[in-house]
Coordinates of N, CA, C and O in Angstrom, one line a residue:
M1211 N 62.8 -145.3 89.8 CA 62.4 -146.6 89.5 C 63.0 -147.3 90.8 O 63.5 -148.6 91.0
G1212 N 63.5 -147.0 92.0 CA 63.9 -147.3 92.9 C 62.8 -147.3 94.1 O 63.4 -147.5 95.3
D1213 N 61.6 -146.6 93.9 CA 60.8 -146.6 95.2 C 59.8 -147.5 95.3 O 59.1 -147.8 95.9
E1214 N 59.7 -148.6 94.1 CA 58.6 -149.6 94.1 C 58.5 -150.7 95.5 O 57.4 -150.6 95.9
L1215 N 59.5 -150.7 95.9 CA 59.7 -151.4 97.3 C 58.9 -150.8 98.3 O 58.4 -151.3 99.4
H1216 N 59.2 -149.5 98.6 CA 58.5 -148.3 99.3 C 57.2 -148.4 99.5 O 56.8 -147.7 100.4
E1217 N 56.3 -148.8 98.4 CA 55.0 -148.6 98.4 C 54.4 -149.6 99.3 O 53.3 -149.7 99.6
M1218 N 55.0 -150.7 99.8 CA 54.7 -151.9 100.2 C 54.8 -151.8 101.7 O 55.9 -150.9 102.2
L1219 N 54.0 -152.2 102.8 CA 54.5 -151.8 104.0 C 55.5 -152.9 104.5 O 55.6 -153.9 103.9
A1220 N 56.1 -152.3 105.7 CA 57.1 -153.4 106.2 C 56.6 -154.7 106.5 O 55.6 -154.8 107.1
Y1221 N 57.5 -155.6 106.4 CA 57.1 -157.1 106.7 C 56.5 -157.2 108.1 O 55.7 -158.1 108.4
R1222 N 57.1 -156.4 109.1 CA 56.6 -156.7 110.4 C 55.1 -156.5 110.7 O 54.7 -156.7 111.6
Y1223 N 54.6 -155.7 109.9 CA 53.2 -155.6 110.0 C 52.3 -156.7 109.7 O 51.1 -156.9 109.8
K1224 N 52.8 -157.7 108.7 CA 52.0 -158.8 108.2 C 51.4 -159.7 109.5 O 50.5 -160.1 109.4
I1225 N 52.2 -159.6 110.6 CA 51.7 -160.5 111.9 C 50.4 -160.2 112.3 O 49.4 -160.9 112.6
Y1226 N 50.0 -158.8 112.2 CA 48.9 -158.3 112.7 C 47.4 -158.9 111.7 O 46.6 -158.9 112.3
S1227 N 47.7 -159.3 110.6 CA 46.6 -159.9 109.7 C 46.3 -161.3 110.3 O 45.1 -161.5 110.3
Y1228 N 47.3 -161.9 110.8 CA 46.9 -163.1 111.4 C 46.1 -162.8 112.6 O 45.2 -164.1 112.8
F1229 N 45.9 -161.7 113.2 CA 45.0 -161.8 114.2 C 43.5 -161.3 114.1 O 42.4 -161.5 114.2
L1230 N 43.6 -160.1 112.9 CA 42.7 -159.4 112.4 C 41.7 -160.3 111.6 O 40.3 -160.2 111.6
I1231 N 42.2 -161.3 110.7 CA 41.6 -161.9 109.5 C 40.3 -163.0 110.6 O 39.2 -162.9 110.3
P1232 N 41.1 -163.8 111.4 CA 40.2 -164.5 111.9 C 39.0 -164.0 112.9 O 38.0 -164.5 113.1
I1233 N 39.5 -162.8 113.6 CA 38.5 -162.0 114.7 C 37.3 -161.5 113.7 O 36.4 -161.6 113.7
G1234 N 38.1 -161.0 112.4 CA 36.8 -160.5 111.3 C 36.0 -161.3 111.3 O 34.6 -161.3 111.0
V1235 N 36.3 -162.6 111.0 CA 35.5 -163.9 110.3 C 34.7 -164.3 111.3 O 33.6 -164.3 111.5
L1236 N 35.1 -164.5 112.5 CA 34.4 -164.9 114.0 C 33.2 -163.9 113.9 O 32.0 -164.4 114.2
L1237 N 33.7 -162.6 114.2 CA 32.5 -161.4 114.2 C 31.3 -161.6 113.2 O 30.2 -161.4 113.4
L1238 N 31.8 -161.9 111.8 CA 30.8 -162.0 110.5 C 29.9 -163.3 110.9 O 28.5 -163.1 110.5
V1239 N 30.7 -164.3 111.5 CA 29.8 -165.5 111.6 C 28.9 -165.3 112.5 O 27.4 -166.0 112.5
F1240 N 29.2 -164.6 113.8 CA 28.4 -164.3 114.7 C 27.0 -163.6 114.4 O 25.9 -164.0 114.5
F1241 N 27.4 -162.3 113.5 CA 26.3 -161.8 112.8 C 25.3 -162.5 112.1 O 24.4 -162.5 112.1
L1242 N 26.0 -163.2 111.2 CA 25.2 -164.3 110.3 C 24.5 -165.1 111.1 O 23.2 -165.7 110.6
R1243 N 24.6 -165.7 112.2 CA 23.9 -166.2 113.0 C 23.1 -165.7 114.0 O 22.3 -166.5 115.0
G1244 N 23.1 -164.4 114.0 CA 22.0 -163.7 114.6 C 22.6 -163.3 115.9 O 21.7 -162.7 116.7
I1245 N 23.9 -163.5 116.4 CA 24.4 -163.3 117.4 C 24.8 -161.8 117.6 O 26.0 -161.5 116.9
K1246 N 24.1 -160.7 118.2 CA 24.4 -159.5 118.1 C 24.3 -159.1 119.8 O 23.5 -158.9 120.2
P1247 N 25.6 -158.8 120.4 CA 25.8 -158.3 121.8 C 25.0 -157.4 121.9 O 25.2 -156.4 121.1
E1248 N 24.4 -156.9 123.1 CA 23.8 -155.7 123.6 C 24.6 -154.3 123.5 O 24.3 -153.5 123.0
F1249 N 25.8 -154.9 124.0 CA 26.8 -153.8 124.3 C 27.5 -153.0 122.6 O 27.7 -151.9 122.7
L1250 N 27.0 -153.7 121.8 CA 27.2 -153.2 120.3 C 26.4 -152.5 119.6 O 26.2 -151.9 118.3
N1251 N 25.1 -152.5 120.3 CA 23.9 -151.6 119.9 C 24.2 -150.2 120.1 O 24.4 -149.6 121.4
I1252 N 24.6 -149.2 119.2 CA 25.1 -148.1 119.3 C 24.6 -147.2 118.3 O 24.2 -147.3 117.0
P1253 N 24.6 -145.8 118.7 CA 24.1 -144.8 117.6 C 25.2 -144.4 116.6 O 26.5 -144.4 117.1
V1254 N 25.2 -144.4 115.5 CA 26.1 -144.0 114.4 C 25.6 -143.2 113.5 O 24.5 -142.8 113.1
F1255 N 26.7 -142.3 113.1 CA 26.2 -141.1 112.1 C 26.1 -142.1 110.9 O 27.3 -142.6 110.4
A1256 N 25.3 -141.8 109.9 CA 24.7 -142.4 108.5 C 24.6 -141.5 107.5 O 23.9 -140.8 107.7
F1257 N 25.4 -141.5 106.6 CA 25.1 -140.8 105.2 C 23.9 -141.3 104.6 O 23.3 -140.5 104.3
A1258 N 23.5 -142.8 104.7 CA 22.3 -143.2 104.2 C 22.0 -144.4 105.3 O 22.8 -145.3 105.4
S1259 N 20.8 -144.4 105.6 CA 20.5 -145.9 106.1 C 18.7 -146.3 105.6 O 18.1 -145.4 105.3
T1260 N 18.9 -147.4 105.2 CA 17.6 -148.1 104.3 C 17.3 -149.3 105.0 O 17.1 -150.2 104.3
Y1261 N 16.8 -149.3 106.2 CA 16.4 -150.4 106.7 C 14.9 -150.3 106.6 O 14.3 -150.8 105.6
L1262 N 14.1 -149.9 107.7 CA 12.6 -149.9 107.7 C 12.1 -148.7 106.9 O 11.3 -148.5 106.3
E1263 N 13.1 -147.8 107.1 CA 13.0 -146.5 106.3 C 14.1 -145.5 105.8 O 15.1 -146.2 106.2
N1264 N 14.0 -144.9 104.9 CA 15.3 -144.3 104.1 C 15.6 -143.1 105.0 O 14.4 -142.1 105.1
R1265 N 16.6 -142.9 105.4 CA 17.1 -141.8 106.1 C 18.5 -141.4 105.7 O 19.3 -142.1 105.5
F1266 N 18.8 -140.3 105.6 CA 19.9 -139.9 105.1 C 20.3 -138.6 106.2 O 19.9 -138.0 106.6
L1267 N 21.7 -138.6 106.3 CA 22.6 -137.7 107.3 C 22.1 -137.4 108.5 O 21.7 -136.4 108.9
S1268 N 21.8 -138.6 109.3 CA 21.2 -138.7 110.4 C 22.0 -139.7 111.4 O 22.4 -140.6 110.9
L1269 N 21.7 -139.6 112.8 CA 22.2 -141.0 113.6 C 21.0 -141.7 113.4 O 19.8 -141.5 113.8
V1270 N 21.5 -142.9 113.6 CA 20.9 -144.3 113.4 C 21.3 -145.3 114.7 O 22.6 -145.3 114.9
Q1271 N 20.6 -146.1 115.0 CA 20.7 -147.3 116.1 C 21.1 -148.4 115.5 O 20.4 -149.0 114.4
T1272 N 22.2 -148.9 115.5 CA 22.5 -150.2 114.9 C 23.3 -151.0 115.9 O 23.8 -150.8 116.8
N1273 N 23.3 -152.4 115.6 CA 24.2 -153.2 116.0 C 25.5 -153.5 115.3 O 25.4 -153.7 114.2
A1274 N 26.7 -152.8 115.8 CA 27.8 -152.9 115.0 C 28.7 -154.0 114.8 O 29.5 -154.0 114.1
I1275 N 28.4 -155.1 115.2 CA 28.9 -156.4 115.1 C 29.7 -156.7 113.7 O 30.7 -157.0 113.3
D1276 N 28.6 -156.5 112.6 CA 29.0 -156.5 111.3 C 29.9 -155.6 110.9 O 31.0 -156.0 109.8
E1277 N 29.5 -154.2 111.0 CA 30.7 -153.3 110.6 C 32.1 -153.6 111.1 O 33.0 -153.5 110.7
I1278 N 32.2 -154.0 112.5 CA 33.2 -154.2 113.1 C 34.2 -155.5 112.5 O 35.3 -155.4 112.2
G1279 N 33.4 -156.4 112.1 CA 33.9 -157.7 111.7 C 34.4 -157.5 110.4 O 35.8 -157.9 110.0
F1280 N 33.6 -156.6 109.3 CA 34.1 -156.6 108.1 C 35.3 -155.5 108.2 O 36.2 -156.0 107.2
T1281 N 35.2 -154.7 109.0 CA 36.5 -153.7 109.3 C 37.7 -154.4 109.4 O 38.8 -154.2 109.2
F1282 N 37.8 -155.5 110.4 CA 38.9 -156.2 110.7 C 39.2 -157.1 109.6 O 40.3 -157.2 109.5
L1283 N 38.4 -157.9 109.1 CA 38.5 -158.5 108.0 C 39.2 -157.7 106.8 O 40.4 -158.4 106.1
V1284 N 38.6 -156.8 106.4 CA 39.3 -156.2 105.3 C 40.5 -155.5 105.7 O 41.6 -155.5 104.8
S1285 N 40.7 -155.1 106.9 CA 42.2 -154.4 107.4 C 43.2 -155.5 107.4 O 44.4 -155.4 107.0
G1286 N 42.8 -156.7 107.8 CA 43.6 -157.9 108.1 C 44.1 -158.3 106.5 O 45.3 -158.5 106.3
L1287 N 43.1 -158.4 105.4 CA 43.7 -158.8 104.2 C 44.4 -157.6 103.6 O 45.2 -158.0 102.9
Y1288 N 44.3 -156.6 103.9 CA 45.1 -155.2 103.4 C 46.4 -155.5 103.8 O 47.5 -155.3 103.2
L1289 N 46.7 -155.9 105.2 CA 47.9 -156.0 105.8 C 48.7 -157.3 105.3 O 49.6 -157.4 105.0
L1290 N 47.8 -158.3 105.1 CA 48.3 -159.4 104.5 C 49.0 -159.5 102.9 O 50.0 -160.2 102.7
I1291 N 48.3 -158.7 102.1 CA 48.7 -158.5 100.9 C 49.7 -157.3 100.4 O 50.5 -157.2 99.5
M1292 N 49.6 -156.4 101.5 CA 50.2 -155.1 101.3 C 51.5 -155.0 101.9 O 52.2 -153.9 102.0
T1293 N 52.1 -156.1 102.6 CA 53.3 -156.0 103.4 C 54.4 -156.6 102.5 O 53.9 -157.7 101.8
Q1294 N 55.4 -156.2 102.7 CA 56.6 -156.9 101.9 C 56.8 -158.4 102.3 O 56.1 -158.8 103.6
E1295 N 57.3 -159.2 101.8 CA 57.9 -160.6 102.1 C 58.9 -160.5 102.8 O 59.7 -159.5 102.9
K1296 N 59.3 -161.4 103.8 CA 60.4 -161.3 104.4 C 61.6 -161.2 103.5 O 62.5 -160.4 104.1
N1297 N 61.9 -161.8 102.7 CA 63.0 -161.4 101.6 C 62.5 -160.9 100.7 O 62.4 -161.4 99.4
E1298 N 62.1 -159.6 100.6 CA 61.7 -158.8 99.3 C 62.8 -158.7 98.4 O 63.6 -158.4 98.4
T1299 N 62.1 -158.8 97.1 CA 63.0 -158.3 95.8 C 62.1 -157.6 94.7 O 60.6 -157.9 94.9
F1300 N 62.6 -157.0 93.8 CA 61.8 -156.7 92.6 C 61.2 -157.1 92.0 O 60.1 -156.9 91.3
I1301 N 61.6 -158.5 91.6 CA 60.9 -159.7 91.0 C 59.5 -159.7 91.5 O 58.6 -160.1 91.0
L1302 N 59.6 -159.7 92.8 CA 58.0 -160.1 93.7 C 57.0 -159.1 93.1 O 55.9 -159.4 93.2
N1303 N 57.5 -157.8 92.7 CA 56.4 -156.7 92.1 C 56.0 -157.2 90.9 O 54.9 -156.9 90.6
E1304 N 56.9 -157.8 89.9 CA 56.6 -158.3 88.9 C 55.2 -159.5 88.9 O 54.4 -159.6 88.3
L1305 N 55.6 -160.2 90.0 CA 54.8 -161.5 90.1 C 53.4 -161.1 91.1 O 52.3 -161.6 90.9
R1306 N 53.5 -159.6 91.7 CA 52.3 -159.1 92.2 C 51.5 -158.8 91.1 O 50.3 -158.6 91.1
I1307 N 51.8 -158.1 90.4 CA 51.4 -157.6 89.0 C 50.7 -158.9 88.4 O 49.4 -158.6 87.7
K1308 N 51.4 -159.9 87.9 CA 50.8 -161.1 87.4 C 49.5 -161.4 88.1 O 48.7 -161.9 87.5
A1309 N 49.8 -161.5 89.4 CA 48.7 -162.0 90.2 C 47.4 -161.2 90.1 O 46.4 -161.5 90.3
F1310 N 47.7 -160.0 90.1 CA 46.7 -158.9 90.0 C 45.9 -159.0 88.8 O 44.6 -159.1 88.9
L1311 N 46.6 -159.1 87.9 CA 45.9 -159.2 86.5 C 45.1 -160.2 86.6 O 44.0 -160.4 85.8
F1312 N 45.7 -161.6 86.8 CA 44.9 -162.8 86.7 C 43.7 -162.6 87.8 O 42.6 -163.2 87.0
S1313 N 44.0 -162.3 88.9 CA 42.5 -161.9 89.8 C 41.7 -161.1 89.0 O 40.3 -161.4 89.4
L1314 N 42.2 -159.8 88.6 CA 41.2 -159.0 87.9 C 40.3 -159.6 86.9 O 39.0 -159.6 86.7
K1315 N 41.0 -160.4 86.0 CA 40.3 -161.1 84.7 C 39.0 -162.2 85.4 O 38.1 -162.1 84.8
L1316 N 39.8 -162.9 86.5 CA 38.8 -164.1 86.9 C 37.7 -163.2 87.6 O 36.5 -164.0 87.3
T1317 N 37.9 -162.3 88.5 CA 37.0 -161.7 89.1 C 35.9 -161.1 88.0 O 34.3 -160.9 88.3
F1318 N 36.3 -160.5 87.0 CA 35.3 -159.8 86.1 C 34.4 -160.8 85.2 O 33.3 -160.8 85.4
L1319 N 35.0 -161.9 85.0 CA 34.4 -163.2 84.5 C 33.4 -163.6 85.4 O 32.1 -163.9 84.9
L1320 N 33.7 -164.0 86.7 CA 32.9 -164.3 87.8 C 31.6 -163.2 87.8 O 30.6 -163.9 88.0
W1321 N 31.9 -162.0 87.9 CA 30.9 -160.8 88.3 C 30.0 -161.1 87.1 O 28.9 -161.1 87.0
L1322 N 30.7 -161.2 85.6 CA 29.7 -161.2 84.6 C 28.9 -162.4 84.6 O 27.6 -162.3 84.0
V1323 N 29.0 -163.2 84.8 CA 28.7 -164.6 84.8 C 27.3 -164.5 86.0 O 26.2 -165.0 85.4
S1324 N 27.5 -163.9 87.1 CA 26.9 -163.7 88.3 C 26.0 -162.9 87.8 O 24.5 -163.0 87.8
Y1325 N 26.0 -161.8 87.0 CA 25.1 -160.7 86.7 C 24.1 -161.3 85.6 O 23.0 -161.1 85.6
L1326 N 24.7 -162.6 84.9 CA 23.6 -162.8 84.0 C 22.8 -164.1 84.7 O 21.9 -164.7 83.9
L1327 N 23.3 -164.5 85.7 CA 22.3 -165.8 86.4 C 21.7 -165.5 87.4 O 21.0 -166.2 87.9
F1328 N 21.8 -164.4 88.1 CA 21.1 -163.7 89.6 C 20.6 -162.6 89.2 O 21.1 -161.8 88.7
Y1329 N 19.5 -162.4 89.4 CA 18.7 -161.3 89.3 C 17.7 -160.6 90.6 O 17.8 -161.4 91.5
G1330 N 17.9 -159.5 90.5 CA 17.3 -158.6 91.5 C 18.3 -158.2 92.7 O 19.5 -158.1 92.3
Y1331 N 17.9 -158.1 93.8 CA 18.8 -157.7 94.8 C 20.0 -158.5 95.3 O 21.0 -158.0 96.0
I1332 N 19.8 -159.8 94.9 CA 21.0 -160.8 95.3 C 22.2 -160.2 94.5 O 23.0 -160.6 95.3
I1333 N 22.2 -159.6 93.6 CA 23.4 -159.1 93.0 C 24.5 -158.2 93.9 O 25.6 -158.2 93.8
F1334 N 23.8 -157.5 94.6 CA 24.6 -156.7 95.7 C 25.4 -157.4 96.5 O 26.5 -157.2 96.7
P1335 N 24.7 -158.5 97.5 CA 25.9 -159.2 98.0 C 26.9 -159.9 97.4 O 28.0 -160.2 97.7
I1336 N 26.6 -160.3 96.4 CA 27.5 -161.0 95.3 C 28.5 -160.2 94.7 O 29.2 -160.6 94.9
S1337 N 28.1 -158.8 94.6 CA 29.2 -157.9 94.3 C 30.1 -157.6 95.6 O 31.4 -157.5 95.3
V1338 N 29.8 -157.7 96.7 CA 30.5 -157.7 97.7 C 31.2 -158.8 97.8 O 32.6 -158.5 98.2
L1339 N 30.8 -159.9 97.9 CA 31.8 -161.1 97.7 C 32.6 -161.3 96.6 O 33.8 -161.8 96.8
A1340 N 32.4 -160.7 95.4 CA 33.4 -160.5 94.4 C 34.5 -159.7 94.8 O 35.8 -160.2 94.4
F1341 N 34.5 -158.9 95.8 CA 35.7 -158.2 96.2 C 36.4 -159.1 97.0 O 38.0 -159.3 96.8
L1342 N 36.0 -159.7 97.9 CA 36.6 -160.9 98.8 C 37.2 -161.8 97.8 O 38.1 -162.6 98.1
F1343 N 36.6 -162.4 96.7 CA 37.1 -163.3 95.9 C 38.3 -163.1 95.1 O 39.4 -163.6 95.2
F1344 N 38.0 -161.4 94.8 CA 39.4 -161.0 94.2 C 40.5 -161.0 94.9 O 41.8 -161.4 94.5
I1345 N 40.4 -160.5 96.2 CA 41.4 -160.5 97.1 C 41.9 -161.9 97.3 O 43.2 -162.3 97.4
S1346 N 41.0 -163.0 97.7 CA 41.4 -164.4 97.9 C 42.4 -165.0 96.6 O 43.1 -165.7 96.8
V1347 N 41.5 -164.7 95.4 CA 42.2 -165.4 94.3 C 43.5 -164.4 93.9 O 44.7 -165.5 93.8
Y1348 N 44.0 -163.4 94.2 CA 45.1 -162.3 94.1 C 46.2 -163.2 95.2 O 47.3 -163.8 94.8
Y1349 N 45.7 -163.4 96.4 CA 46.7 -163.9 97.4 C 47.1 -165.5 96.9 O 48.2 -165.6 97.2
V1350 N 46.3 -166.2 96.7 CA 46.5 -167.6 96.5 C 47.3 -167.5 95.3 O 48.3 -168.5 95.3
Y1351 N 47.1 -166.9 94.2 CA 48.0 -167.0 93.0 C 49.4 -166.3 93.0 O 50.3 -167.2 92.9
F1352 N 49.5 -165.3 94.2 CA 50.8 -164.9 94.5 C 51.7 -165.8 95.1 O 52.7 -165.9 94.9
R1353 N 51.0 -166.3 96.2 CA 51.6 -167.3 97.0 C 52.1 -168.7 95.9 O 53.3 -169.2 96.3
L1354 N 51.5 -168.9 94.9 CA 51.8 -170.3 94.1 C 52.9 -169.7 93.2 O 53.8 -170.7 93.1
V1355 N 52.8 -168.7 92.8 CA 54.0 -168.3 91.9 C 55.4 -167.8 92.4 O 56.3 -167.9 91.9
I1356 N 55.3 -167.4 93.7 CA 56.4 -167.3 94.3 C 57.1 -168.5 94.9 O 58.2 -168.5 95.7
R1357 N 56.6 -169.6 94.8 CA 57.3 -170.9 95.4 C 58.3 -171.4 94.4 O 58.6 -171.2 93.3

């Protein structure tokens, strides 16, 4: 029962989240607005690609701005929530569990209501957003309970 604190990353890594998150959001905004720099048109290996045709285990051409943006965003969120606080204590782990369970319950409820109200392929982007909702609720709840 003494290793719980060691499962978190050191506080010094949190600073990187403050750069990764905004850069990731910015790149995703560019993608959503149709801004796709030519130098990011690259061939990538894909297990599956389902754009104009279904292809499996092949090289496909893509503009990687959304993949890079999402990778930066998720990596930044990971660092934000998985790093220790400046003054870390064991009580914080209990508060993390409380925040996790609250976020999990709320996300399940949101996803279930969404599934009953949205039909067709729209549920897939909603499911991706549910992940970001979960992380956001967890972080906000945790910040509120440690005050």
